[in-house]
PDB file of C-alpha atoms in Angstrom:
ATOM      1  CA  MET Z 874     -57.179   8.542 -21.253  1.00  0.00           C
ATOM      2  CA  MET Z 875     -54.276   8.420 -24.146  1.00  0.00           C
ATOM      3  CA  LYS Z 876     -51.861  10.302 -21.905  1.00  0.00           C
ATOM      4  CA  VAL Z 877     -52.410   8.504 -19.047  1.00  0.00           C
ATOM      5  CA  ILE Z 878     -51.333   5.020 -21.540  1.00  0.00           C
ATOM      6  CA  THR Z 879     -48.570   7.349 -23.339  1.00  0.00           C
ATOM      7  CA  ARG Z 880     -47.099   8.369 -19.883  1.00  0.00           C
ATOM      8  CA  TRP Z 881     -47.090   4.530 -18.526  1.00  0.00           C
ATOM      9  CA  VAL Z 882     -45.409   3.496 -21.239  1.00  0.00           C
ATOM     10  CA  SER Z 883     -41.875   5.910 -21.120  1.00  0.00           C
ATOM     11  CA  TYR Z 884     -42.431   5.059 -17.140  1.00  0.00           C
ATOM     12  CA  VAL Z 885     -42.352   1.025 -18.228  1.00  0.00           C
ATOM     13  CA  ASN Z 886     -39.279   2.198 -21.199  1.00  0.00           C
ATOM     14  CA  ASN Z 887     -37.537   4.358 -19.213  1.00  0.00           C
ATOM     15  CA  GLU Z 888     -34.174   2.473 -18.116  1.00  0.00           C
ATOM     16  CA  ARG Z 889     -32.695   4.848 -15.826  1.00  0.00           C
ATOM     17  CA  GLY Z 890     -31.339   3.418 -12.677  1.00  0.00           C
ATOM     18  CA  THR Z 891     -31.309  -0.199 -14.016  1.00  0.00           C
ATOM     19  CA  GLN Z 892     -27.080  -0.093 -13.515  1.00  0.00           C
ATOM     20  CA  ALA Z 893     -27.496   1.303  -9.821  1.00  0.00           C
ATOM     21  CA  LEU Z 894     -30.000  -1.892  -8.854  1.00  0.00           C
ATOM     22  CA  GLN Z 895     -27.163  -4.094 -10.694  1.00  0.00           C
ATOM     23  CA  PHE Z 896     -24.545  -2.489  -8.829  1.00  0.00           C
ATOM     24  CA  LEU Z 897     -26.440  -2.938  -5.157  1.00  0.00           C
ATOM     25  CA  GLY Z 898     -27.848  -6.462  -6.702  1.00  0.00           C
ATOM     26  CA  LEU Z 899     -24.243  -7.976  -7.039  1.00  0.00           C
ATOM     27  CA  PHE Z 900     -22.117  -6.129  -4.365  1.00  0.00           C
ATOM     28  CA  PRO Z 901     -22.870  -8.333  -1.647  1.00  0.00           C
ATOM     29  CA  LEU Z 902     -21.783 -10.786  -4.156  1.00  0.00           C
ATOM     30  CA  VAL Z 903     -18.594  -9.752  -4.559  1.00  0.00           C
ATOM     31  CA  LEU Z 904     -17.437  -8.667  -1.274  1.00  0.00           C
ATOM     32  CA  LEU Z 905     -18.198 -11.978  -0.314  1.00  0.00           C
ATOM     33  CA  SER Z 906     -16.231 -13.680  -2.933  1.00  0.00           C
ATOM     34  CA  MET Z 907     -13.236 -11.382  -1.768  1.00  0.00           C
ATOM     35  CA  LEU Z 908     -13.470 -12.061   1.876  1.00  0.00           C
ATOM     36  CA  ILE Z 909     -14.033 -16.393   0.447  1.00  0.00           C
ATOM     37  CA  ILE Z 910     -10.753 -15.593  -1.102  1.00  0.00           C
ATOM     38  CA  TRP Z 911      -8.763 -14.121   2.028  1.00  0.00           C
ATOM     39  CA  GLN Z 912      -9.945 -16.877   4.032  1.00  0.00           C
ATOM     40  CA  VAL Z 913      -8.414 -19.225   1.584  1.00  0.00           C
ATOM     41  CA  GLY Z 914      -5.099 -17.107   0.906  1.00  0.00           C
ATOM     42  CA  LEU Z 915      -5.314 -17.136   5.415  1.00  0.00           C
ATOM     43  CA  ILE Z 916      -5.273 -21.274   5.222  1.00  0.00           C
ATOM     44  CA  SER Z 917      -2.984 -21.532   2.663  1.00  0.00           C
ATOM     45  CA  TYR Z 918      -0.558 -19.146   5.108  1.00  0.00           C
ATOM     46  CA  SER Z 919      -0.990 -21.588   7.945  1.00  0.00           C
ATOM     47  CA  VAL Z 920      -0.620 -24.506   6.512  1.00  0.00           C
ATOM     48  CA  VAL Z 921       2.602 -23.794   5.013  1.00  0.00           C
ATOM     49  CA  VAL Z 922       4.089 -22.074   8.092  1.00  0.00           C
ATOM     50  CA  ALA Z 923       3.303 -24.900  10.291  1.00  0.00           C
ATOM     51  CA  GLU Z 924       5.069 -27.292   7.888  1.00  0.00           C
ATOM     52  CA  ALA Z 925       8.141 -24.837   8.585  1.00  0.00           C
ATOM     53  CA  ALA Z 926       7.490 -25.221  12.182  1.00  0.00           C
ATOM     54  CA  ALA Z 927       7.328 -28.791  12.117  1.00  0.00           C
ATOM     55  CA  ARG Z 928      10.437 -28.929   9.923  1.00  0.00           C
ATOM     56  CA  ASP Z 929      12.576 -26.727  11.930  1.00  0.00           C
ATOM     57  CA  GLY Z 930      11.262 -28.262  15.521  1.00  0.00           C
ATOM     58  CA  ALA Z 931      12.150 -31.328  13.969  1.00  0.00           C
ATOM     59  CA  ARG Z 932      16.027 -30.040  13.060  1.00  0.00           C
ATOM     60  CA  ALA Z 933      16.668 -28.726  16.125  1.00  0.00           C
ATOM     61  CA  ALA Z 934      15.060 -32.462  17.970  1.00  0.00           C
ATOM     62  CA  SER Z 935      17.618 -34.182  15.431  1.00  0.00           C
ATOM     63  CA  ALA Z 936      20.483 -31.454  16.203  1.00  0.00           C
ATOM     64  CA  HIS Z 937      19.272 -32.946  20.967  1.00  0.00           C
ATOM     65  CA  ASP Z 938      18.767 -29.010  21.276  1.00  0.00           C
ATOM     66  CA  GLU Z 939      16.653 -28.798  24.501  1.00  0.00           C
ATOM     67  CA  GLY Z 940      14.986 -26.026  23.039  1.00  0.00           C
ATOM     68  CA  TRP Z 941      13.029 -27.919  20.278  1.00  0.00           C
ATOM     69  CA  ALA Z 942       9.905 -27.201  20.852  1.00  0.00           C
ATOM     70  CA  GLU Z 943      10.261 -23.837  22.093  1.00  0.00           C
ATOM     71  CA  ILE Z 944      12.034 -23.453  18.535  1.00  0.00           C
ATOM     72  CA  ALA Z 945       9.315 -24.999  16.276  1.00  0.00           C
ATOM     73  CA  ARG Z 946       6.585 -22.303  18.425  1.00  0.00           C
ATOM     74  CA  ASN Z 947       8.789 -19.480  17.641  1.00  0.00           C
ATOM     75  CA  SER Z 948       8.936 -20.062  13.922  1.00  0.00           C
ATOM     76  CA  ALA Z 949       4.924 -20.707  14.312  1.00  0.00           C
ATOM     77  CA  TYR Z 950       4.767 -16.662  15.643  1.00  0.00           C
ATOM     78  CA  GLY Z 951       0.847 -15.399  14.754  1.00  0.00           C
ATOM     79  CA  LEU Z 952      -0.518 -18.811  15.476  1.00  0.00           C
ATOM     80  CA  ASP Z 953      -2.255 -20.657  18.304  1.00  0.00           C
ATOM     81  CA  VAL Z 954       0.009 -24.087  17.666  1.00  0.00           C
ATOM     82  CA  GLU Z 955       0.192 -26.912  19.828  1.00  0.00           C
ATOM     83  CA  VAL Z 956       3.422 -29.218  19.485  1.00  0.00           C
ATOM     84  CA  THR Z 957       4.483 -32.440  20.675  1.00  0.00           C
ATOM     85  CA  GLY Z 958       7.107 -35.115  19.267  1.00  0.00           C
ATOM     86  CA  GLY Z 959      10.497 -34.798  20.055  1.00  0.00           C
ATOM     87  CA  PRO Z 960      13.189 -37.261  19.989  1.00  0.00           C
ATOM     88  CA  GLY Z 961      14.265 -40.635  19.755  1.00  0.00           C
ATOM     89  CA  GLU Z 962      16.382 -42.813  18.913  1.00  0.00           C
ATOM     90  CA  GLU Z 963      16.905 -43.171  15.421  1.00  0.00           C
ATOM     91  CA  THR Z 964      14.272 -40.525  14.535  1.00  0.00           C
ATOM     92  CA  ALA Z 965      13.350 -36.945  15.641  1.00  0.00           C
ATOM     93  CA  THR Z 966       9.132 -36.607  15.279  1.00  0.00           C
ATOM     94  CA  VAL Z 967       8.018 -33.087  15.517  1.00  0.00           C
ATOM     95  CA  GLN Z 968       3.667 -32.591  14.746  1.00  0.00           C
ATOM     96  CA  VAL Z 969       2.040 -28.958  15.213  1.00  0.00           C
ATOM     97  CA  LYS Z 970      -1.477 -28.854  15.672  1.00  0.00           C
ATOM     98  CA  ALA Z 971      -2.002 -25.371  14.638  1.00  0.00           C
ATOM     99  CA  LYS Z 972      -5.734 -23.474  14.303  1.00  0.00           C
ATOM    100  CA  ALA Z 973      -5.901 -21.374  11.282  1.00  0.00           C
ATOM    101  CA  PRO Z 974      -7.139 -17.299  11.569  1.00  0.00           C
ATOM    102  CA  ILE Z 975     -10.627 -17.553  10.422  1.00  0.00           C
ATOM    103  CA  ILE Z 976     -11.998 -13.915   9.137  1.00  0.00           C
ATOM    104  CA  SER Z 977     -15.308 -13.230  11.498  1.00  0.00           C
ATOM    105  CA  LEU Z 978     -19.173 -13.116   9.843  1.00  0.00           C
ATOM    106  CA  PRO Z 979     -22.255 -12.389  11.520  1.00  0.00           C
ATOM    107  CA  TRP Z 980     -23.837 -15.308  10.652  1.00  0.00           C
ATOM    108  CA  ILE Z 981     -20.997 -18.086  10.139  1.00  0.00           C
ATOM    109  CA  GLU Z 982     -19.617 -17.778  14.248  1.00  0.00           C
ATOM    110  CA  SER Z 983     -18.729 -21.246  14.982  1.00  0.00           C
ATOM    111  CA  MET Z 984     -16.196 -22.100  12.139  1.00  0.00           C
ATOM    112  CA  LYS Z 985     -12.910 -23.662  12.882  1.00  0.00           C
ATOM    113  CA  PHE Z 986      -9.909 -25.072  10.277  1.00  0.00           C
ATOM    114  CA  GLU Z 987      -7.721 -26.729  12.831  1.00  0.00           C
ATOM    115  CA  PHE Z 988      -5.001 -29.461  10.824  1.00  0.00           C
ATOM    116  CA  THR Z 989      -1.510 -31.078  11.780  1.00  0.00           C
ATOM    117  CA  ALA Z 990       1.482 -30.595  10.341  1.00  0.00           C
ATOM    118  CA  ASP Z 991       4.789 -33.225  10.932  1.00  0.00           C
ATOM    119  CA  ALA Z 992       7.946 -33.311  10.020  1.00  0.00           C
ATOM    120  CA  VAL Z 993      10.498 -36.604  10.409  1.00  0.00           C
ATOM    121  CA  MET Z 994      14.542 -35.660  10.522  1.00  0.00           C
ATOM    122  CA  PRO Z 995      17.235 -38.126  11.113  1.00  0.00           C
ATOM    123  CA  MET Z 996      19.148 -37.923  14.445  1.00  0.00           C
ATOM    124  CA  GLU Z 997      22.677 -36.741  14.299  1.00  0.00           C
ATOM    125  CA  LYS Z 998      25.275 -38.322  16.586  1.00  0.00           C
ATOM    126  CA  LYS Z 999      25.525 -36.527  19.118  1.00  0.00           C
ATOM    127  CA  ARG Z1000      28.484 -35.036  19.966  1.00  0.00           C
ATOM    128  CA  GLU Z1001      31.272 -35.883  23.030  1.00  0.00           C
TER     129      GLU Z1001
END
């Protein structure tokens, strides 16, 4: 009976394999953290690109360029964008509605991040 108790105590006090269990417990959290950081980076990149596209389109519209919408779309290469606005009498206003790319995870299928960036530029005098 004493041998059984001492053997049982030695098994309970044995710490072999605890690091592997800790790694298996924390690895999904580390992986999820990296995916979240990557997603925040994608959204930030998308916002910067959409703002630059709106600015480029407004600059082209203020210079009376007929292809201002195409310039804005080309500036936002790689993003799904919708360009509206255009030249006015005193200012050129361009809005770029964009959808940020989303990391596809099995349990998050319907996540969407849409935003609108806009830019306003004063109209230049039209050359004769």
